[in-house]
Tab-separated table of C-alpha atoms and ligand atoms in Angstrom:
chain	number	residue	atom	x	y	z
A	1	UNK	CA	0.000	0.000	0.000
A	2	UNK	CA	2.879	2.263	0.766
A	3	UNK	CA	4.206	1.696	-2.754
A	4	UNK	CA	0.769	2.286	-4.254
A	5	UNK	CA	0.552	5.672	-2.537
A	6	UNK	CA	4.059	6.610	-3.592
A	7	UNK	CA	3.287	5.647	-7.161
A	8	UNK	CA	0.087	7.710	-7.205
A	9	UNK	CA	1.949	10.686	-5.820
A	10	UNK	CA	4.782	10.399	-8.316
A	11	UNK	CA	2.479	9.950	-11.282
A	12	UNK	CA	0.169	12.785	-10.253
A	13	UNK	CA	3.081	15.177	-9.800
A	14	UNK	CA	4.495	14.341	-13.239
A	15	UNK	CA	1.123	14.675	-14.984
A	16	UNK	CA	0.263	17.924	-13.220
A	17	UNK	CA	3.610	19.422	-14.157
A	18	UNK	CA	2.927	18.809	-17.816
A	19	UNK	CA	-0.745	19.871	-17.833
A	20	UNK	CA	-1.649	22.249	-20.677
A	21	UNK	CA	-5.339	23.210	-20.364
A	22	UNK	CA	-8.132	23.557	-17.840
A	23	UNK	CA	-10.072	20.590	-19.252
A	24	UNK	CA	-7.102	18.305	-18.740
A	25	UNK	CA	-6.615	19.729	-15.260
A	26	UNK	CA	-10.170	18.830	-14.282
A	27	UNK	CA	-9.714	15.347	-15.678
A	28	UNK	CA	-6.628	14.805	-13.502
A	29	UNK	CA	-8.389	16.148	-10.418
A	30	UNK	CA	-11.201	13.603	-10.840
A	31	UNK	CA	-8.761	10.836	-11.613
A	32	UNK	CA	-6.682	11.307	-8.447
A	33	UNK	CA	-8.934	12.941	-5.894
A	34	UNK	CA	-12.440	12.145	-7.104
A	35	UNK	CA	-14.853	9.749	-5.341
A	36	UNK	CA	-13.997	7.054	-7.821
A	37	UNK	CA	-10.399	8.241	-8.049
A	38	UNK	CA	-7.200	6.312	-7.471
A	39	UNK	CA	-6.545	7.653	-3.988
A	40	UNK	CA	-10.047	6.727	-2.784
A	41	UNK	CA	-9.565	3.260	-4.235
A	42	UNK	CA	-6.420	2.802	-2.141
A	43	UNK	CA	-8.054	4.135	1.020
A	44	UNK	CA	-10.845	1.565	0.619
A	45	UNK	CA	-8.251	-1.103	1.337
A	46	UNK	CA	-7.518	0.401	4.791
A	47	UNK	CA	-9.893	-2.121	6.374
A	48	UNK	CA	-7.523	-4.947	5.551
A	49	UNK	CA	-4.651	-3.336	7.480
A	50	UNK	CA	-3.630	-4.087	11.034
A	51	UNK	CA	-4.570	-1.574	13.775
A	52	UNK	CA	-0.923	-0.631	14.104
A	53	UNK	CA	-0.460	0.064	10.388
A	54	UNK	CA	-3.700	2.007	9.941
A	55	UNK	CA	-2.732	5.378	11.488
A	56	UNK	CA	0.541	5.404	9.670
A	57	UNK	CA	-1.100	4.695	6.316
A	58	UNK	CA	-3.830	7.219	7.062
A	59	UNK	CA	-1.216	9.856	7.713
A	60	UNK	CA	0.645	8.970	4.551
A	61	UNK	CA	-2.553	9.043	2.464
A	62	UNK	CA	-3.369	12.484	3.858
A	63	UNK	CA	0.063	13.748	2.959
A	64	UNK	CA	-0.329	12.453	-0.574
A	65	UNK	CA	-3.745	14.101	-0.876
A	66	UNK	CA	-2.391	17.406	0.454
A	67	UNK	CA	0.558	17.284	-1.930
A	68	UNK	CA	-1.666	16.587	-4.917
A	69	UNK	CA	-4.089	19.357	-3.901
A	70	UNK	CA	-1.255	21.827	-3.605
A	71	UNK	CA	0.191	20.853	-6.973
A	72	UNK	CA	-3.282	21.047	-8.490
A	73	UNK	CA	-3.722	24.629	-7.278
A	74	UNK	CA	-0.320	25.544	-8.608
A	75	UNK	CA	-1.095	24.007	-11.993
A	76	UNK	CA	-4.440	25.839	-12.088
A	77	UNK	CA	-2.772	29.200	-11.502
A	78	UNK	CA	-0.315	28.475	-14.249
A	79	UNK	CA	-2.982	27.344	-16.717
A	80	UNK	CA	-5.013	30.488	-16.036
A	81	UNK	CA	-2.001	32.760	-16.472
A	82	UNK	CA	-1.175	31.070	-19.762
A	83	UNK	CA	-4.764	31.435	-20.981
A	84	UNK	CA	-4.738	35.150	-20.110
A	85	UNK	CA	-1.455	35.671	-21.883
A	86	UNK	CA	-2.765	33.887	-24.987
A	87	UNK	CA	-5.904	36.035	-24.945
A	88	UNK	CA	-3.924	39.256	-24.576
A	89	UNK	CA	-1.671	38.325	-27.420
A	90	UNK	CA	-4.615	37.435	-29.680
A	91	UNK	CA	-6.417	40.694	-28.919
A	92	UNK	CA	-3.379	42.948	-29.078
A	93	UNK	CA	-3.786	46.196	-31.058
A	94	UNK	CA	-0.834	47.287	-33.118
A	95	UNK	CA	-0.927	51.048	-32.758
A	96	UNK	CA	1.777	51.435	-35.401
A	97	UNK	CA	-0.417	50.065	-38.212
A	98	UNK	CA	-1.506	52.991	-40.440
A	99	UNK	CA	-5.197	53.859	-39.923
A	100	UNK	CA	-7.949	53.771	-42.512
A	101	UNK	CA	-8.657	57.438	-43.257
A	102	UNK	CA	-12.411	58.241	-43.427
A	103	UNK	CA	-13.479	59.920	-46.655
A	104	UNK	CA	-14.222	63.536	-45.840
A	105	UNK	CA	-16.843	65.433	-47.766
A	106	UNK	CA	-16.891	69.161	-48.349
A	107	UNK	CA	-19.330	71.956	-49.012
A	108	UNK	CA	-21.307	71.946	-52.242
A	109	UNK	CA	-19.853	74.498	-54.712
A	110	UNK	CA	-23.084	76.471	-54.663
A	111	UNK	CA	-22.927	76.823	-50.895
A	112	UNK	CA	-19.303	77.902	-51.178
A	113	UNK	CA	-20.501	80.727	-53.435
A	114	UNK	CA	-23.391	81.469	-51.050
A	115	UNK	CA	-21.089	81.645	-48.038
A	116	UNK	CA	-18.848	84.104	-49.874
A	117	UNK	CA	-21.897	86.255	-50.603
A	118	UNK	CA	-23.074	86.091	-47.019
A	119	UNK	CA	-19.640	87.088	-45.728
A	120	UNK	CA	-19.607	90.130	-47.984
A	121	UNK	CA	-23.051	91.286	-46.841
A	122	UNK	CA	-22.490	90.506	-43.180
A	123	UNK	CA	-19.347	92.626	-43.464
A	124	UNK	CA	-21.569	95.500	-44.610
A	125	UNK	CA	-23.901	95.143	-41.652
A	126	UNK	CA	-26.654	93.053	-43.240
A	127	UNK	CA	-28.670	90.456	-41.313
A	128	UNK	CA	-29.141	87.033	-42.952
A	129	UNK	CA	-32.772	85.859	-42.896
A	130	UNK	CA	-34.334	82.495	-43.608
A	131	UNK	CA	-37.936	82.102	-44.761
A	132	UNK	CA	-40.527	79.505	-45.740
A	133	UNK	CA	-40.519	77.878	-49.173
A	134	UNK	CA	-44.262	77.279	-48.855
A	135	UNK	CA	-45.519	80.844	-49.006
A	136	UNK	CA	-48.794	82.746	-48.997
A	137	UNK	CA	-49.899	84.128	-52.346
A	138	UNK	CA	-50.579	87.301	-50.421
A	139	UNK	CA	-46.892	87.786	-49.612
A	140	UNK	CA	-45.480	86.385	-52.851
A	141	UNK	CA	-47.752	88.593	-55.001
A	142	UNK	CA	-50.329	90.939	-53.394
A	143	UNK	CA	-48.044	92.642	-50.932
A	144	UNK	CA	-45.453	92.950	-53.706
A	145	UNK	CA	-47.814	94.934	-55.884
A	146	UNK	CA	-48.486	92.143	-58.387
A	147	UNK	CA	-52.153	92.711	-59.197
A	148	UNK	CA	-54.547	89.840	-59.892
A	149	UNK	CA	-53.997	88.900	-63.507
A	150	UNK	CA	-50.283	89.730	-63.410
A	151	UNK	CA	-48.488	87.268	-65.732
A	152	UNK	CA	-46.232	85.943	-62.941
A	153	UNK	CA	-49.377	84.681	-61.129
A	154	UNK	CA	-50.280	82.403	-64.010
A	155	UNK	CA	-50.858	78.712	-63.258
A	156	UNK	CA	-48.460	77.851	-66.052
A	157	UNK	CA	-45.636	79.488	-64.077
A	158	UNK	CA	-46.470	78.870	-60.432
A	159	UNK	CA	-47.035	75.844	-58.182
A	160	UNK	CA	-50.219	76.483	-56.180
A	161	UNK	CA	-51.554	74.243	-53.432
A	162	UNK	CA	-55.186	75.366	-53.780
A	163	UNK	CA	-57.641	76.769	-56.324
A	164	UNK	CA	-57.847	80.108	-54.549
A	165	UNK	CA	-54.103	80.673	-54.994
A	166	UNK	CA	-53.746	81.252	-51.265
A	167	UNK	CA	-50.809	78.907	-50.688
A	168	UNK	CA	-47.967	78.233	-53.105
A	169	UNK	CA	-44.327	77.311	-53.488
A	170	UNK	CA	-42.685	80.725	-53.509
A	171	UNK	CA	-41.629	81.771	-56.996
A	172	UNK	CA	-39.085	84.298	-55.727
A	173	UNK	CA	-37.380	85.262	-52.463
A	174	UNK	CA	-39.021	88.720	-52.660
A	175	UNK	CA	-41.788	87.830	-50.141
A	176	UNK	CA	-38.930	87.968	-47.636
A	177	UNK	CA	-38.937	91.726	-48.210
A	178	UNK	CA	-42.488	91.818	-46.866
A	179	UNK	CA	-41.713	89.437	-44.005
A	180	UNK	CA	-38.745	91.634	-43.009
A	181	UNK	CA	-40.850	94.814	-43.185
A	182	UNK	CA	-43.532	93.153	-41.036
A	183	UNK	CA	-41.179	91.859	-38.354
A	184	UNK	CA	-37.974	93.904	-38.208
A	185	UNK	CA	-37.505	97.330	-36.685
A	186	UNK	CA	-36.417	100.101	-39.068
A	187	UNK	CA	-33.879	100.720	-40.473
A	188	UNK	CA	-33.473	97.308	-42.173
A	189	UNK	CA	-30.498	95.760	-43.936
A	190	UNK	CA	-31.106	92.151	-44.797
A	191	UNK	CA	-30.273	89.366	-47.233
A	192	UNK	CA	-32.421	86.236	-47.555
A	193	UNK	CA	-31.102	83.261	-49.525
A	194	UNK	CA	-33.299	80.262	-50.284
A	195	UNK	CA	-35.063	77.942	-52.704
A	196	UNK	CA	-37.687	79.130	-55.159
A	197	UNK	CA	-39.936	77.197	-57.546
A	198	UNK	CA	-41.237	77.824	-61.045
A	199	UNK	CA	-42.805	75.597	-63.665
A	200	UNK	CA	-39.759	75.349	-65.908
A	201	UNK	CA	-38.598	72.305	-67.822
A	202	UNK	CA	-35.114	71.138	-66.865
A	203	UNK	CA	-32.365	72.121	-69.305
A	204	UNK	CA	-28.822	73.495	-69.165
A	205	UNK	CA	-30.007	76.831	-67.735
A	206	UNK	CA	-33.423	76.037	-66.175
A	207	UNK	CA	-34.735	74.029	-63.270
A	208	UNK	CA	-38.158	74.015	-61.555
A	209	UNK	CA	-36.282	74.545	-58.279
A	210	UNK	CA	-33.426	76.989	-57.939
A	211	UNK	CA	-31.944	79.390	-55.396
A	212	UNK	CA	-32.136	83.151	-55.085
A	213	UNK	CA	-30.678	85.708	-52.743
A	214	UNK	CA	-32.884	88.625	-51.876
A	215	UNK	CA	-31.391	91.811	-50.480
A	216	UNK	CA	-33.118	94.853	-49.049
A	217	UNK	CA	-32.244	98.107	-47.344
A	218	UNK	CA	-34.780	100.531	-45.856
A	219	UNK	CA	-33.547	103.688	-44.178
A	220	UNK	CA	-33.997	107.450	-44.300
A	221	UNK	CA	-32.665	109.158	-47.419
A	222	UNK	CA	-31.712	105.945	-49.244
A	223	UNK	CA	-31.283	106.470	-52.999
A	224	UNK	CA	-30.479	104.590	-56.187
A	225	UNK	CA	-26.859	105.716	-55.706
A	226	UNK	CA	-26.683	103.542	-52.558
A	227	UNK	CA	-28.035	100.585	-54.512
A	228	UNK	CA	-25.434	101.014	-57.244
A	229	UNK	CA	-22.619	101.606	-54.777
A	230	UNK	CA	-23.468	98.537	-52.709
A	231	UNK	CA	-23.892	96.198	-55.666
A	232	UNK	CA	-20.695	97.483	-57.303
A	233	UNK	CA	-18.778	96.817	-54.087
A	234	UNK	CA	-20.163	93.263	-53.949
A	235	UNK	CA	-19.254	92.613	-57.582
A	236	UNK	CA	-15.683	93.876	-57.074
A	237	UNK	CA	-15.262	91.481	-54.166
A	238	UNK	CA	-16.809	88.555	-56.025
A	239	UNK	CA	-15.244	88.981	-59.455
A	240	UNK	CA	-12.199	91.076	-58.704
A	241	UNK	CA	-11.226	94.731	-58.502
A	242	UNK	CA	-12.084	96.755	-61.585
A	243	UNK	CA	-14.988	94.541	-62.759
A	244	UNK	CA	-17.387	96.770	-64.695
A	245	UNK	CA	-21.166	96.747	-64.250
A	246	UNK	CA	-24.023	98.387	-66.093
A	247	UNK	CA	-27.603	99.073	-65.060
A	248	UNK	CA	-30.428	98.728	-67.602
A	249	UNK	CA	-34.010	99.921	-67.051
A	250	UNK	CA	-36.424	97.083	-66.408
A	251	UNK	CA	-39.808	96.455	-64.815
A	252	UNK	CA	-40.785	94.740	-61.567
A	253	UNK	CA	-44.147	95.407	-59.894
A	254	UNK	CA	-42.584	96.014	-56.479
A	255	UNK	CA	-39.758	98.379	-57.433
A	256	UNK	CA	-39.888	101.798	-59.058
A	257	UNK	CA	-37.682	102.582	-60.847
A	258	UNK	CA	-36.502	99.048	-61.625
A	259	UNK	CA	-33.361	97.867	-63.318
A	260	UNK	CA	-31.285	94.867	-64.202
A	261	UNK	CA	-27.564	94.801	-63.518
A	262	UNK	CA	-25.106	93.244	-65.951
A	263	UNK	CA	-21.461	92.389	-65.294
A	264	UNK	CA	-18.857	92.749	-67.995
A	265	UNK	CA	-17.996	89.283	-69.309
A	266	UNK	CA	-15.048	87.820	-67.374
A	267	UNK	CA	-14.055	85.674	-70.356
A	268	UNK	CA	-13.710	88.283	-73.107
A	269	UNK	CA	-13.607	91.485	-71.086
A	270	UNK	CA	-16.531	92.952	-73.021
A	271	UNK	CA	-15.482	92.179	-76.586
A	272	UNK	CA	-18.128	89.494	-77.047
A	273	UNK	CA	-17.627	85.711	-76.904
A	274	UNK	CA	-19.674	82.476	-76.669
A	275	UNK	CA	-19.891	82.758	-72.847
A	276	UNK	CA	-21.734	86.096	-73.054
A	277	UNK	CA	-23.392	85.128	-76.349
A	278	UNK	CA	-21.520	87.923	-78.097
A	279	UNK	CA	-22.985	90.589	-75.806
A	280	UNK	CA	-19.897	91.439	-73.784
A	281	UNK	CA	-22.189	91.595	-70.715
A	282	UNK	CA	-23.813	88.969	-68.532
A	283	UNK	CA	-27.086	89.642	-66.731
A	284	UNK	CA	-26.641	89.172	-62.984
A	285	UNK	CA	-29.670	90.436	-61.094
A	286	UNK	CA	-32.887	92.420	-60.871
A	287	UNK	CA	-33.135	95.401	-58.557
A	288	UNK	CA	-34.804	98.727	-57.931
A	289	UNK	CA	-36.110	101.277	-55.437
A	290	UNK	CA	-38.892	99.786	-53.324
A	291	UNK	CA	-42.257	100.921	-54.656
A	292	UNK	CA	-43.921	103.458	-52.297
A	293	UNK	CA	-47.104	101.387	-52.352
A	294	UNK	CA	-45.209	98.310	-51.109
A	295	UNK	CA	-43.878	100.384	-48.195
A	296	UNK	CA	-47.371	101.722	-47.498
A	297	UNK	CA	-48.886	98.215	-47.451
A	298	UNK	CA	-46.333	97.351	-44.740
A	299	UNK	CA	-47.294	100.447	-42.747
A	300	UNK	CA	-44.051	102.255	-43.564
A	301	UNK	CA	-44.366	105.937	-44.497
A	302	UNK	CA	-42.727	106.422	-47.936
A	303	UNK	CA	-42.385	110.144	-47.209
A	304	UNK	CA	-39.989	109.320	-44.378
A	305	UNK	CA	-38.398	106.049	-45.411
A	306	UNK	CA	-37.043	104.795	-48.709
A	307	UNK	CA	-35.267	101.631	-49.728
A	308	UNK	CA	-33.942	99.414	-52.430
A	309	UNK	CA	-33.949	95.708	-53.102
A	310	UNK	CA	-32.291	93.224	-55.370
A	311	UNK	CA	-32.636	89.552	-56.168
A	312	UNK	CA	-30.476	87.171	-58.086
A	313	UNK	CA	-30.000	83.516	-58.912
A	314	UNK	CA	-27.424	81.682	-56.865
A	315	UNK	CA	-26.830	78.849	-59.343
A	316	UNK	CA	-25.823	81.330	-62.004
A	317	UNK	CA	-23.443	82.985	-59.611
A	318	UNK	CA	-21.856	79.640	-58.694
A	319	UNK	CA	-21.704	78.559	-62.332
A	320	UNK	CA	-19.782	81.682	-63.229
A	321	UNK	CA	-17.621	81.467	-60.124
A	322	UNK	CA	-16.591	77.848	-60.823
A	323	UNK	CA	-16.963	77.879	-64.622
A	324	UNK	CA	-19.714	75.254	-64.654
A	325	UNK	CA	-21.564	75.263	-67.957
A	326	UNK	CA	-24.617	73.107	-67.173
A	327	UNK	CA	-27.069	73.875	-64.363
A	328	UNK	CA	-28.061	70.207	-64.054
A	329	UNK	CA	-24.591	69.332	-62.735
A	330	UNK	CA	-25.295	71.438	-59.651
A	331	UNK	CA	-28.310	69.337	-58.641
A	332	UNK	CA	-27.305	65.858	-59.796
A	333	UNK	CA	-24.994	65.409	-56.813
A	334	UNK	CA	-22.615	63.205	-58.740
A	335	UNK	CA	-19.633	62.888	-56.431
A	336	UNK	CA	-17.231	62.699	-59.381
A	337	UNK	CA	-18.388	66.182	-60.340
A	338	UNK	CA	-18.582	67.663	-56.839
A	339	UNK	CA	-15.118	66.396	-55.889
A	340	UNK	CA	-13.600	68.817	-58.379
A	341	UNK	CA	-14.376	71.857	-56.268
B	1	LIG	N1	-37.819	88.836	-57.520
B	1	LIG	C1	-37.282	89.262	-58.786
B	1	LIG	C2	-37.165	88.037	-59.700
B	1	LIG	O1	-37.278	86.946	-59.229
B	1	LIG	C3	-35.923	89.911	-58.637
B	1	LIG	C4	-35.960	91.222	-57.895
B	1	LIG	C5	-35.777	91.253	-56.521
B	1	LIG	C6	-36.139	92.396	-58.575
B	1	LIG	C7	-35.779	92.465	-55.840
B	1	LIG	C8	-36.152	93.603	-57.907
B	1	LIG	C9	-35.960	93.625	-56.560
B	1	LIG	O2	-36.987	88.170	-60.887
């Protein structure tokens, strides 16, 4: 029996020293210390020993058990440490590997042009306003002096929501003039960029949705000279020092007198070329002195206050700024196109 115990001890120590995983460890524990294990099997023979031998063998068996238990705990610690190390190695992050750079977008070219415009006007003390694209016919037309029957009110030009022409998609940013007059204290200096809608077929220069910027100043003693001076300053900043402009008489219901402003062609310098269709000039915007009746309808006394307004298309501005020759490119949002700016 003494030899049996020694053999168990020796074998268990050797096996536990070489153990490699927790499953194997558990197997060995059951094999040596379990109820049906080798040590228990030996202890069952105790009954056949003499009374003198029994305590000695009992003591020896206990020593063997204690030794195996100790070795088992040691082996368990080692197995766990190895498992942790393996896990850490498998999950290690190599911080020296070059990262995957996320693709960064950028502003749309038209908004680049818009932001430039805004900066120029903010620098001159203008407030930037935002207004609804779904507008009242009253503000888009009536309050802007466009009488019933005015051609711009025609159903072939305008998107109405109802038969009574009360609600519509705004066809211009000019109703923002009225909204500013109704809500802002005088004097007013404001610009209002935004989308407008007209029933136009899509082609290289037309779209049923496009963008305008409205501008308006109301103060005491404001004249056409202020309008020309302001717009000339803006054009110099946008297209460079020395850019020439010209003002042609025109008609708008809400301005009197009204004009259109042309810029000398940047391509040919006024000689005439395909870009300006041989004209030497490119039309940029509509403008004029605010009609006294429009001021009156807003409760502003035209004897005391005067003002001017302008409105122009943002796409056209961006197209000229970035030399884009087809309006559709601006709205298609083809990344291959937009990436160029
Ligand atoms: N709203 C006019 C248009 O869309 C432009 C304009 C604005 C003209 C302000 C005069 C004053 O054509």
